[in-house]
Coordinates of C-alpha atoms in Angstrom, one line a residue:
M1 CA 47.8 59.8 142.4
N2 CA 47.0 56.7 140.3
F3 CA 43.6 55.6 140.0
E4 CA 44.6 52.0 142.0
R5 CA 45.8 54.2 144.8
A6 CA 43.2 56.5 144.9
L7 CA 40.7 53.6 144.9
T8 CA 42.4 51.7 148.0
L9 CA 42.5 55.0 149.9
L10 CA 38.7 54.9 149.7
K11 CA 38.3 51.3 149.6
G12 CA 41.0 50.3 152.1
E13 CA 43.3 47.5 151.3
E14 CA 42.1 43.7 152.3
P15 CA 44.3 41.1 153.2
L16 CA 45.5 38.2 150.8
Q17 CA 43.5 34.8 151.7
I18 CA 42.7 31.9 150.1
I19 CA 38.9 31.3 149.8
Q20 CA 38.5 28.0 147.9
Q21 CA 41.4 25.4 148.1
P22 CA 42.5 22.8 145.6
P23 CA 41.4 19.3 145.9
P24 CA 44.0 17.0 147.6
N25 CA 44.4 14.4 144.9
I26 CA 43.1 14.1 140.9
T27 CA 43.3 11.1 138.7
I28 CA 42.7 11.8 135.4
N29 CA 42.9 9.6 131.9
E30 CA 45.5 10.4 129.5
G31 CA 44.3 12.8 126.4
S32 CA 41.8 14.3 128.8
T33 CA 41.9 18.0 130.0
L34 CA 43.4 18.7 133.4
Q35 CA 41.8 21.7 135.4
I36 CA 42.7 22.7 139.0
T37 CA 40.6 25.8 140.8
C38 CA 42.4 27.8 143.3
E39 CA 40.5 31.2 144.5
A40 CA 41.9 34.0 146.6
S41 CA 40.6 37.4 147.6
S42 CA 42.0 40.4 148.7
Y43 CA 42.4 44.2 147.5
P44 CA 44.4 45.0 145.2
P45 CA 43.2 41.8 143.3
P46 CA 45.8 38.7 143.9
E47 CA 47.7 37.5 141.3
Y48 CA 47.9 33.6 140.5
Q49 CA 51.4 31.8 139.6
W50 CA 51.0 27.7 139.1
F51 CA 54.0 25.6 139.6
K52 CA 54.6 21.7 139.3
D53 CA 57.1 20.1 141.0
D54 CA 58.4 23.2 142.4
E55 CA 58.8 24.5 138.7
E56 CA 57.1 27.5 137.5
L57 CA 54.3 27.3 134.8
L58 CA 54.8 30.2 132.8
L59 CA 51.6 30.4 131.1
Q60 CA 49.8 29.3 134.2
Q61 CA 49.0 32.7 135.6
E62 CA 45.1 32.6 136.2
S63 CA 42.9 31.2 139.1
M64 CA 42.4 27.7 137.4
L65 CA 45.1 25.7 136.0
S66 CA 44.4 24.5 132.5
I67 CA 46.3 21.8 130.5
S68 CA 44.7 19.9 127.5
C69 CA 45.2 16.5 126.4
V70 CA 47.7 15.5 129.5
N71 CA 50.2 12.7 129.4
S72 CA 52.1 10.9 132.0
E73 CA 54.8 13.7 132.2
D74 CA 51.9 15.9 133.5
S75 CA 51.5 13.7 136.6
G76 CA 53.4 15.4 139.9
V77 CA 52.5 17.5 142.7
Y78 CA 50.9 21.1 141.7
V79 CA 50.9 24.2 144.1
C80 CA 49.5 27.4 143.1
Q81 CA 51.3 30.6 144.5
V82 CA 49.0 33.7 145.2
S83 CA 50.5 37.4 145.8
K84 CA 49.3 40.7 146.5
K85 CA 51.0 44.3 145.5
K86 CA 51.0 46.3 148.7
I87 CA 50.3 50.0 147.4
G88 CA 52.7 52.5 147.3
S89 CA 55.8 50.1 148.1
N90 CA 57.6 47.5 146.2
E91 CA 56.5 44.8 149.2
N92 CA 54.3 41.6 147.8
F93 CA 52.3 39.4 150.3
W94 CA 51.8 35.9 149.2
L95 CA 50.6 32.8 150.3
S96 CA 50.8 28.8 148.6
S97 CA 47.8 26.6 148.3
D98 CA 47.8 23.1 149.4
P99 CA 49.3 21.0 147.3
V100 CA 47.6 18.7 144.7
K101 CA 49.1 15.6 143.6
V102 CA 47.8 14.5 140.0
C103 CA 47.9 11.2 138.3
V104 CA 47.9 10.7 134.9
L105 CA 46.7 7.2 133.4
S106 CA 48.4 6.1 130.7
K107 CA 46.4 4.3 127.6
E108 CA 49.0 1.7 127.1
P109 CA 48.4 -1.9 128.2
L110 CA 50.3 -2.6 131.7
K111 CA 52.5 -5.3 131.4
F112 CA 52.6 -8.1 134.3
I113 CA 55.7 -10.5 134.1
R114 CA 54.5 -13.4 136.5
Q115 CA 57.5 -14.4 138.7
N116 CA 58.8 -17.8 140.1
S117 CA 57.9 -19.6 137.2
E118 CA 60.5 -21.6 134.9
Q119 CA 58.5 -20.0 132.1
K120 CA 57.9 -16.2 131.9
H121 CA 54.2 -15.2 130.6
T122 CA 53.3 -12.0 130.0
L123 CA 49.6 -10.7 131.0
S124 CA 48.3 -7.4 129.1
V125 CA 45.8 -5.3 130.6
S126 CA 44.2 -2.5 129.2
S127 CA 43.3 0.6 131.4
N128 CA 40.5 1.9 129.1
L129 CA 38.5 -1.4 128.3
Q130 CA 34.9 -0.9 126.7
H131 CA 33.1 -3.1 129.2
T132 CA 34.5 -0.9 131.9
K133 CA 32.8 2.2 133.7
P134 CA 34.3 5.4 132.6
L135 CA 37.1 6.3 135.0
Q136 CA 35.6 9.3 137.3
T137 CA 38.3 11.7 139.1
E138 CA 35.7 11.7 142.1
D139 CA 35.8 8.1 142.7
L140 CA 39.4 7.4 142.6
Q141 CA 41.1 10.1 145.2
N142 CA 43.8 8.7 146.3
N143 CA 44.7 5.6 144.7
I144 CA 45.0 5.4 141.1
I145 CA 44.1 1.7 140.6
E146 CA 41.1 1.5 142.3
S147 CA 39.6 1.7 138.5
L148 CA 41.4 -1.1 137.2
P149 CA 40.7 -4.4 137.1
K150 CA 40.9 -6.0 140.5
L151 CA 44.6 -7.1 140.7
S152 CA 46.1 -8.7 143.6
D153 CA 49.3 -6.5 142.5
K154 CA 47.6 -3.4 143.4
I155 CA 49.3 -1.0 146.5
V156 CA 47.4 -0.7 149.2
I157 CA 48.1 1.7 152.2
K158 CA 47.0 -0.3 155.4
K159 CA 48.0 2.7 157.7
Q160 CA 47.7 6.4 156.7
P161 CA 50.0 8.8 158.6
R162 CA 48.1 10.8 161.4
S163 CA 48.3 14.4 162.5
P164 CA 49.4 15.6 165.9
G165 CA 47.9 18.5 165.6
K166 CA 49.3 21.6 166.5
I167 CA 52.7 21.3 168.2
A168 CA 55.1 23.1 170.2
Q169 CA 58.2 24.6 168.4
G170 CA 61.3 22.5 168.7
S171 CA 59.1 19.4 169.4
S172 CA 59.9 16.0 167.4
L173 CA 57.5 14.7 164.6
S174 CA 56.9 11.3 163.4
L175 CA 54.7 10.0 161.0
R176 CA 54.1 6.7 159.8
C177 CA 52.9 4.9 156.4
V178 CA 52.4 1.2 155.9
A179 CA 51.6 -0.1 152.6
T180 CA 51.3 -3.9 151.0
A181 CA 51.6 -5.0 147.5
S182 CA 52.5 -8.4 145.8
Y183 CA 55.9 -6.5 144.5
P184 CA 58.4 -4.6 146.8
V185 CA 57.2 -1.1 147.3
K186 CA 59.2 2.3 147.9
Y187 CA 58.5 5.2 149.8
Q188 CA 58.9 9.2 149.7
W189 CA 58.1 11.7 151.5
Y190 CA 57.1 15.4 150.8
Q191 CA 56.8 18.7 153.1
N192 CA 54.7 21.5 151.4
G193 CA 54.9 19.4 148.1
Q194 CA 58.6 19.1 148.0
E195 CA 60.4 15.8 148.0
L196 CA 62.3 15.2 151.3
D197 CA 65.6 14.3 150.9
G198 CA 67.0 10.8 152.4
E199 CA 63.3 10.2 153.6
T200 CA 62.5 7.1 151.8
S201 CA 61.0 4.5 154.7
Q202 CA 58.0 4.1 156.3
K203 CA 58.6 6.2 158.9
L204 CA 59.7 10.0 158.7
S205 CA 61.1 11.3 161.9
I206 CA 62.0 15.2 162.2
I207 CA 64.0 15.7 165.0
E208 CA 63.2 19.3 165.9
L209 CA 60.4 21.2 164.0
Y210 CA 60.7 24.9 163.5
P211 CA 59.3 27.8 161.5
D212 CA 60.5 28.1 157.7
S213 CA 63.4 30.1 157.9
D214 CA 62.7 32.1 155.0
T215 CA 59.0 33.1 155.6
G216 CA 58.3 32.1 159.2
E217 CA 55.6 29.8 158.1
R218 CA 54.3 27.8 160.8
K219 CA 52.3 25.3 158.9
F220 CA 53.3 22.5 157.1
Q221 CA 52.0 19.8 155.1
Y222 CA 53.3 16.1 154.6
F223 CA 52.2 13.3 152.6
C224 CA 53.9 9.8 151.6
E225 CA 54.3 8.6 147.7
V226 CA 54.3 4.5 147.8
F227 CA 55.2 3.0 144.1
N228 CA 56.9 -0.3 143.0
D229 CA 57.2 -1.0 139.0
Y230 CA 53.6 -0.9 138.2
Y231 CA 51.7 1.2 140.4
K232 CA 52.5 4.0 142.7
T233 CA 49.9 5.7 145.0
F234 CA 49.8 8.6 147.7
S235 CA 49.0 8.8 151.5
K236 CA 46.6 11.1 152.9
T237 CA 48.0 14.7 153.2
V238 CA 48.3 15.6 157.1
T239 CA 48.5 19.3 158.3
V240 CA 51.0 20.0 161.1
E241 CA 51.0 23.4 162.8
L242 CA 53.6 25.0 165.4
A243 CA 52.4 27.0 168.2
E244 CA 53.1 30.3 168.7
T245 CA 56.8 30.9 170.5
D246 CA 56.9 31.4 174.2
D247 CA 59.5 30.5 177.2
E248 CA 59.2 27.1 177.2
T249 CA 60.2 26.8 173.3
I250 CA 63.4 24.6 173.3
Y251 CA 65.8 25.9 170.2
V252 CA 69.0 23.5 169.3
A253 CA 71.9 24.3 167.3
E254 CA 73.3 22.1 164.8
D255 CA 77.0 23.6 164.9
K256 CA 78.2 26.4 166.8
I257 CA 81.3 28.4 165.7
A258 CA 82.6 31.9 166.2
F259 CA 85.2 33.9 164.1
L260 CA 86.9 36.8 166.2
I261 CA 89.7 39.3 165.0
A262 CA 92.0 41.3 167.3
N263 CA 93.3 44.5 165.2
D264 CA 95.8 46.8 167.4
V265 CA 99.0 47.3 165.2
Y266 CA 98.7 49.4 162.6
E267 CA 100.8 50.7 160.2
A268 CA 99.2 53.8 159.6
Y269 CA 97.8 54.5 162.9
D270 CA 99.9 55.9 166.2
P271 CA 99.6 54.9 169.1
D272 CA 98.6 51.3 169.0
L273 CA 95.5 50.1 170.4
V274 CA 95.5 48.5 174.0
T275 CA 92.4 46.4 174.5
P276 CA 91.2 44.3 171.3
A277 CA 93.8 41.6 171.9
I278 CA 92.7 40.9 175.6
D279 CA 88.9 41.6 174.3
V280 CA 89.3 38.7 172.0
V281 CA 90.8 36.2 174.9
D282 CA 88.3 37.1 177.5
L283 CA 84.9 36.7 174.7
S284 CA 86.6 33.5 173.1
K285 CA 87.1 31.8 176.6
L286 CA 83.8 32.5 177.1
L287 CA 82.5 31.3 173.9
K288 CA 84.1 27.8 174.0
S289 CA 82.4 27.0 177.5
M290 CA 79.4 27.5 175.8
D291 CA 80.8 24.9 173.1
F292 CA 81.5 27.2 170.4
K293 CA 84.4 26.2 168.2
V294 CA 86.3 29.5 168.5
I295 CA 88.4 30.8 165.2
A296 CA 90.5 33.6 166.4
F297 CA 93.4 36.0 164.8
R298 CA 95.5 39.1 165.6
N299 CA 96.9 41.6 163.5
L300 CA 95.4 40.8 159.9
S301 CA 96.0 42.4 156.9
L302 CA 93.3 42.7 154.1
S303 CA 94.2 39.6 152.3
E304 CA 95.1 37.7 155.4
M305 CA 91.3 38.8 156.7
K306 CA 89.6 37.6 153.2
R307 CA 91.4 34.3 153.0
A308 CA 90.8 33.4 156.8
F309 CA 87.1 34.6 156.7
A310 CA 86.5 32.5 153.3
A311 CA 88.1 29.5 155.0
F312 CA 85.6 30.3 158.1
C313 CA 82.5 30.1 156.1
G314 CA 83.5 27.0 154.7
L315 CA 83.2 25.4 158.3
I316 CA 79.6 26.8 158.8
K317 CA 76.9 24.1 158.6
V318 CA 73.2 24.7 157.9
N319 CA 71.0 25.7 161.1
S320 CA 74.4 26.5 163.0
Y321 CA 74.8 29.3 165.6
V322 CA 77.5 31.8 164.4
V323 CA 79.2 34.5 166.0
F324 CA 81.4 37.3 164.4
F325 CA 83.6 39.6 166.5
F326 CA 86.1 42.4 165.4
A327 CA 87.8 44.8 167.7
G328 CA 89.8 47.6 166.0
H329 CA 89.7 50.7 163.7
G330 CA 86.6 51.0 161.3
F331 CA 84.3 53.8 159.6
E332 CA 80.8 53.9 157.9
C333 CA 80.0 55.2 154.6
F334 CA 76.9 54.8 152.6
R335 CA 75.1 53.2 155.5
Q336 CA 77.7 50.3 155.1
T337 CA 80.2 49.8 158.0
Y338 CA 83.8 48.9 157.0
L339 CA 86.7 47.2 159.4
Q340 CA 90.1 48.3 158.7
P341 CA 93.0 45.4 158.6
I342 CA 96.2 46.7 159.9
D343 CA 97.7 47.3 156.3
C344 CA 95.3 49.9 155.6
T345 CA 96.1 53.8 154.8
E346 CA 95.0 56.5 156.9
N347 CA 92.7 57.7 154.3
F348 CA 89.5 55.6 154.5
V349 CA 89.9 53.7 151.5
L350 CA 86.9 51.1 150.8
E351 CA 89.0 49.1 148.6
E352 CA 91.0 48.8 151.8
S353 CA 88.8 47.4 154.1
M354 CA 86.1 44.7 154.6
C355 CA 82.6 45.7 154.6
C356 CA 80.2 44.3 157.3
E357 CA 77.5 43.7 154.8
Y358 CA 79.8 41.8 153.0
I359 CA 80.2 39.6 155.9
L360 CA 77.0 38.7 156.4
Q361 CA 76.0 38.2 153.1
Q362 CA 78.5 35.2 152.8
I363 CA 77.5 33.8 156.0
Q364 CA 73.6 34.0 155.2
E365 CA 74.6 31.5 152.0
A366 CA 75.3 28.4 154.8
K367 CA 71.8 29.1 156.0
P368 CA 72.6 29.1 159.7
A369 CA 70.0 29.7 162.5
L370 CA 71.8 32.5 164.1
I371 CA 74.3 35.2 162.9
L372 CA 75.1 37.4 165.7
L373 CA 77.5 40.2 164.7
L374 CA 79.3 42.1 167.2
I375 CA 81.5 45.3 166.0
D376 CA 83.4 47.1 168.4
A377 CA 84.9 49.8 166.3
C378 CA 84.3 53.3 165.1
R379 CA 81.4 54.1 162.7
K380 CA 82.3 57.7 161.9
P381 CA 81.8 58.4 158.2
P382 CA 85.5 59.5 156.6
P383 CA 86.6 63.3 156.8
E384 CA 85.7 63.4 152.8
P385 CA 82.8 62.3 150.7
W386 CA 83.6 59.7 148.2
D387 CA 82.1 60.6 144.5
E388 CA 83.5 57.4 143.1
P389 CA 80.9 54.6 143.2
V390 CA 80.4 52.2 146.0
E391 CA 79.4 48.8 145.5
I392 CA 76.3 48.3 147.8
F393 CA 76.2 44.7 149.2
K394 CA 73.0 42.9 149.6
A395 CA 73.1 41.5 152.5
P396 CA 69.7 40.5 154.0
M397 CA 69.1 39.9 157.7
K398 CA 66.2 37.8 157.4
N399 CA 64.8 36.5 160.7
N400 CA 68.2 35.3 161.8
T401 CA 70.3 38.1 162.3
V402 CA 71.7 40.3 165.1
Y403 CA 73.8 43.4 165.2
G404 CA 75.3 44.1 168.3
Y405 CA 77.4 47.5 167.6
A406 CA 79.7 48.9 170.3
T407 CA 78.6 52.8 169.7
T408 CA 75.8 54.5 167.2
F409 CA 75.8 55.8 163.5
L410 CA 78.2 58.4 163.0
N411 CA 80.0 58.4 166.7
G412 CA 83.2 56.4 168.0
A413 CA 84.2 53.6 170.2
Y414 CA 86.3 54.3 173.2
E415 CA 89.0 52.1 175.0
T416 CA 89.2 52.2 178.7
D417 CA 92.3 52.3 181.1
E418 CA 91.0 49.0 182.1
Q419 CA 91.9 45.8 180.2
N420 CA 88.8 45.9 178.3
S421 CA 87.0 48.3 176.0
Y422 CA 83.8 49.9 177.5
F423 CA 81.8 47.5 175.1
V424 CA 83.5 44.2 176.1
K425 CA 83.9 45.4 179.5
Y426 CA 80.0 45.1 179.8
L427 CA 79.3 42.6 176.7
K428 CA 81.5 39.9 179.0
K429 CA 79.4 40.0 181.8
Y430 CA 76.3 38.6 180.2
I431 CA 77.4 36.9 177.1
N432 CA 77.1 33.6 178.8
H433 CA 73.8 34.2 180.5
D434 CA 70.6 32.0 179.5
K435 CA 69.4 34.8 178.2
S436 CA 68.1 36.2 174.6
I437 CA 70.5 37.9 172.3
Q438 CA 68.2 40.8 172.4
D439 CA 68.2 40.9 176.0
I440 CA 71.8 40.7 176.5
I441 CA 72.6 43.8 174.3
L442 CA 69.6 45.6 176.2
R443 CA 71.5 45.0 179.7
V444 CA 75.0 46.2 177.9
Q445 CA 72.9 49.3 176.9
R446 CA 71.7 49.7 180.6
D447 CA 75.1 49.4 182.0
F448 CA 76.8 52.0 179.5
E449 CA 74.0 54.3 180.9
E450 CA 75.6 54.1 184.8
E451 CA 79.4 54.5 182.9
R452 CA 80.1 58.3 183.4
S453 CA 83.1 58.3 180.7
T454 CA 80.9 57.5 178.1
R455 CA 77.6 58.2 179.1
N456 CA 76.8 61.0 176.4
I457 CA 79.5 60.0 173.9
Q458 CA 78.8 56.2 173.3
H459 CA 75.5 54.3 173.3
P460 CA 75.7 50.6 171.9
V461 CA 73.4 49.7 169.5
I462 CA 71.3 46.7 168.9
Q463 CA 69.6 45.4 165.3
S464 CA 68.0 42.7 164.9
S465 CA 65.6 40.6 163.0
L466 CA 65.4 37.4 165.2
S467 CA 61.9 35.7 165.1
V468 CA 62.4 33.9 167.9
P469 CA 64.5 34.1 171.5
R470 CA 67.6 31.8 170.7
K471 CA 70.2 32.2 173.0
L472 CA 74.0 31.1 173.2
R473 CA 73.4 29.0 175.6
D474 CA 71.1 27.1 173.4
E475 CA 71.9 23.1 173.5
L476 CA 74.3 21.5 170.6
R477 CA 72.9 18.8 168.9
N478 CA 75.9 17.2 168.9
P479 CA 78.5 18.3 171.4
E480 CA 82.1 17.9 169.8
D481 CA 85.5 19.2 170.6
I482 CA 86.7 19.4 167.5
L483 CA 88.7 22.5 166.2
P484 CA 89.4 23.3 162.5
H485 CA 92.0 20.8 160.9
W486 CA 93.6 24.0 159.1
A487 CA 94.5 25.2 161.7
Y488 CA 96.7 22.7 163.1
H489 CA 98.2 20.6 160.1
E490 CA 100.4 21.0 156.9
R491 CA 102.3 23.8 158.7
N492 CA 105.6 24.8 156.6
S493 CA 108.8 23.2 158.6
T494 CA 111.2 25.3 160.5
N495 CA 115.1 24.8 161.1
N496 CA 115.7 23.5 164.8
V497 CA 118.9 23.8 166.4
L498 CA 119.4 21.9 169.2
L499 CA 122.2 22.6 171.4
N500 CA 124.2 20.7 173.7
S501 CA 123.3 20.8 177.3
E502 CA 126.3 19.7 178.2
Q503 CA 128.2 22.5 176.1
L504 CA 125.7 25.4 178.0
K505 CA 126.0 23.9 181.3
C506 CA 122.6 24.7 182.2
S507 CA 119.1 22.6 182.0
F508 CA 116.1 24.9 180.3
I509 CA 112.2 24.1 179.4
I510 CA 110.7 25.1 176.3
E511 CA 107.0 25.7 176.2
I512 CA 104.6 26.4 173.1
A513 CA 101.2 27.5 173.1
D514 CA 98.5 29.4 170.9
H515 CA 99.0 32.9 170.9
M516 CA 97.7 33.8 174.3
D517 CA 95.9 30.7 174.2
V518 CA 93.2 31.6 171.7
Y519 CA 94.9 32.9 168.7
L520 CA 95.8 30.4 165.9
N521 CA 97.9 32.7 163.4
G522 CA 100.7 33.2 166.6
V523 CA 102.4 31.2 169.0
D524 CA 103.9 32.1 172.2
I525 CA 107.3 30.5 173.3
T526 CA 108.4 30.3 177.0
L527 CA 112.1 29.4 177.4
S528 CA 112.9 28.9 181.2
I529 CA 116.9 28.3 181.7
H530 CA 118.6 27.3 184.9
L531 CA 122.3 27.6 184.4
N532 CA 125.1 26.2 186.3
E533 CA 127.8 28.2 188.3
D534 CA 130.4 27.6 185.1
A535 CA 127.5 28.0 182.6
N536 CA 129.3 29.7 179.1
L537 CA 127.3 32.9 178.9
G538 CA 128.9 34.1 175.5
I539 CA 126.8 31.2 173.8
F540 CA 123.9 33.0 174.9
Y541 CA 125.1 36.3 173.7
R542 CA 125.8 35.1 170.1
S543 CA 122.3 33.5 170.4
E544 CA 120.6 36.7 170.6
I545 CA 119.7 36.2 174.3
N546 CA 120.9 39.9 175.8
L547 CA 121.4 38.8 179.8
V548 CA 122.2 41.2 182.4
L549 CA 123.7 40.5 185.8
N550 CA 121.3 42.1 188.2
T551 CA 122.3 41.2 191.8
P552 CA 125.2 39.6 193.5
E553 CA 123.0 36.3 193.3
L554 CA 123.9 35.7 189.7
E555 CA 120.0 36.4 189.0
I556 CA 119.9 37.0 185.2
L557 CA 117.2 38.4 183.2
S558 CA 116.4 39.1 179.6
T559 CA 116.0 42.5 178.3
E560 CA 115.4 41.8 174.7
G561 CA 114.1 38.3 174.5
V562 CA 114.5 35.6 172.2
H563 CA 114.5 36.8 168.6
L564 CA 112.4 34.5 166.3
K565 CA 112.1 35.1 162.6
N566 CA 108.6 35.9 161.9
V567 CA 107.2 33.6 159.0
Q568 CA 104.5 35.4 156.6
L569 CA 101.2 34.0 157.2
N570 CA 99.6 32.1 154.4
L571 CA 96.5 30.2 155.2
G572 CA 96.7 28.2 151.9
K573 CA 100.0 26.8 153.0
R574 CA 99.0 26.6 156.8
N575 CA 101.7 28.7 158.3
L576 CA 102.2 30.5 161.3
I577 CA 103.7 33.8 162.8
L578 CA 105.6 33.3 165.4
K579 CA 105.7 35.5 168.4
K580 CA 108.5 36.2 170.6
K581 CA 108.2 36.6 174.4
F582 CA 111.0 35.6 176.7
L583 CA 109.8 35.4 180.2
E584 CA 112.5 34.2 182.5
C585 CA 116.4 33.4 182.8
K586 CA 117.8 32.8 186.2
K587 CA 121.5 31.4 187.2
Y588 CA 121.9 30.3 190.5
K589 CA 124.9 29.8 193.1
V590 CA 124.9 26.0 194.7
L591 CA 125.3 26.9 198.2
N592 CA 127.5 24.3 200.2

């Protein structure tokens, strides 16, 4: 046992807290020494790291930042990050100090050009005139030009932003800063010392404010920089704190998008799976009813799964709600779940499968507000352990992720004699309820306990890092009914043969729709034919429409259907697989 650990056991760990915050504003003359102090307490002792304009200052790792002979380039926003290591683990706790706005006054004369004059005159004013009083930081505060001679050109903030104090999560925030000067001024707002892109007007408006998605921090600091070609100054810093979450908190999704795969016809496995196709259809319709954009595929190979998923990730917006659902064969290896494409072998090869942790890793890069991964597949290990190195994907759950597994680790997932799997049978009862994600999965788990067939062999699992009770029914910020363009455009042309209806002696209707109304990589073609009494049946035989005369009333039914050549799926070229299903062909005798 090392000395520090032993001392911790005797003394006990102390929480990390900042006991002395740095001042909000510092104005200093060029050539002087800048010193900023931030004191923290904890045990083990805290470590310090200073930042300027969000860039790490490698040599500033003490409680006091010290920079000698400052110049104008040292102006900016400084923040100190203090951290404490947790004994016995690699986990660190850290806090950030209040931001410090530092303005360095240049020794160079400030030059002004008088406008609205036929002849331009240049006025030079030195900022270090010998007869002026030496500059004092405490006397200057926010406005860097208080120490300059009283010129009418200085920037004066007439209206400072005012803090609303503590507000509910999801509330809107509006702050205002109004300044006047002889020359036009510009505005730039900051949050926690970082520049807010696009916030360059007098008014800062945030539609919904939530805790930081990375840290969970509920306290934010805002200030406004006002400047022109000659001066700049800063508003007061206001602190806004979000209240604890409760049942009244309103959450809004920037977008809602779902990606569903049903793999049921495998080359290496027999018999085919029964329920995945209907499972995806049922869930797709429920998700669409909650304003989700649904992208669904059936029977994808590994390359198709990767290309389709990559295209899907390109559609995810920041702060959106994302649902991923997979129904098919799968397995578990090295605590990672693998989803099998239809062209896999029966040997449980990792390279032939798609890893769930990889899927989460890629979705996280888009920074969504919610990720729901629903996996309806077995989680049994391969029959023989792998000796080769395995890639372990770094897939942080953060505070936005929920896993819903159909079964526990090392166990199988089963189909019912009904149209849905056991998992989807109960999931679709609750998924569109106005309940949190965790509550929905909990209700599914309770229903499984009442299912005699699976009570002892299959138990759904929820794994969640979600820090707030988001719901799939949360409102969409800008409701749109726009499906991804790549699903419908730039398809390869196909050869169409138009048969003369006079030659056929019939009338027919062809209906084309997405496969089972949801799948984007297939279409259902429905052909209804009404034959005249003198129709030429030989044409239908040659067209591979096999007709059988069933009854004396000349009712004709299809046995094999319309044979269409499949087109290989290639998402890069927007091709579609044509699925065939011949529903009805009847011949009617006209009665006098």
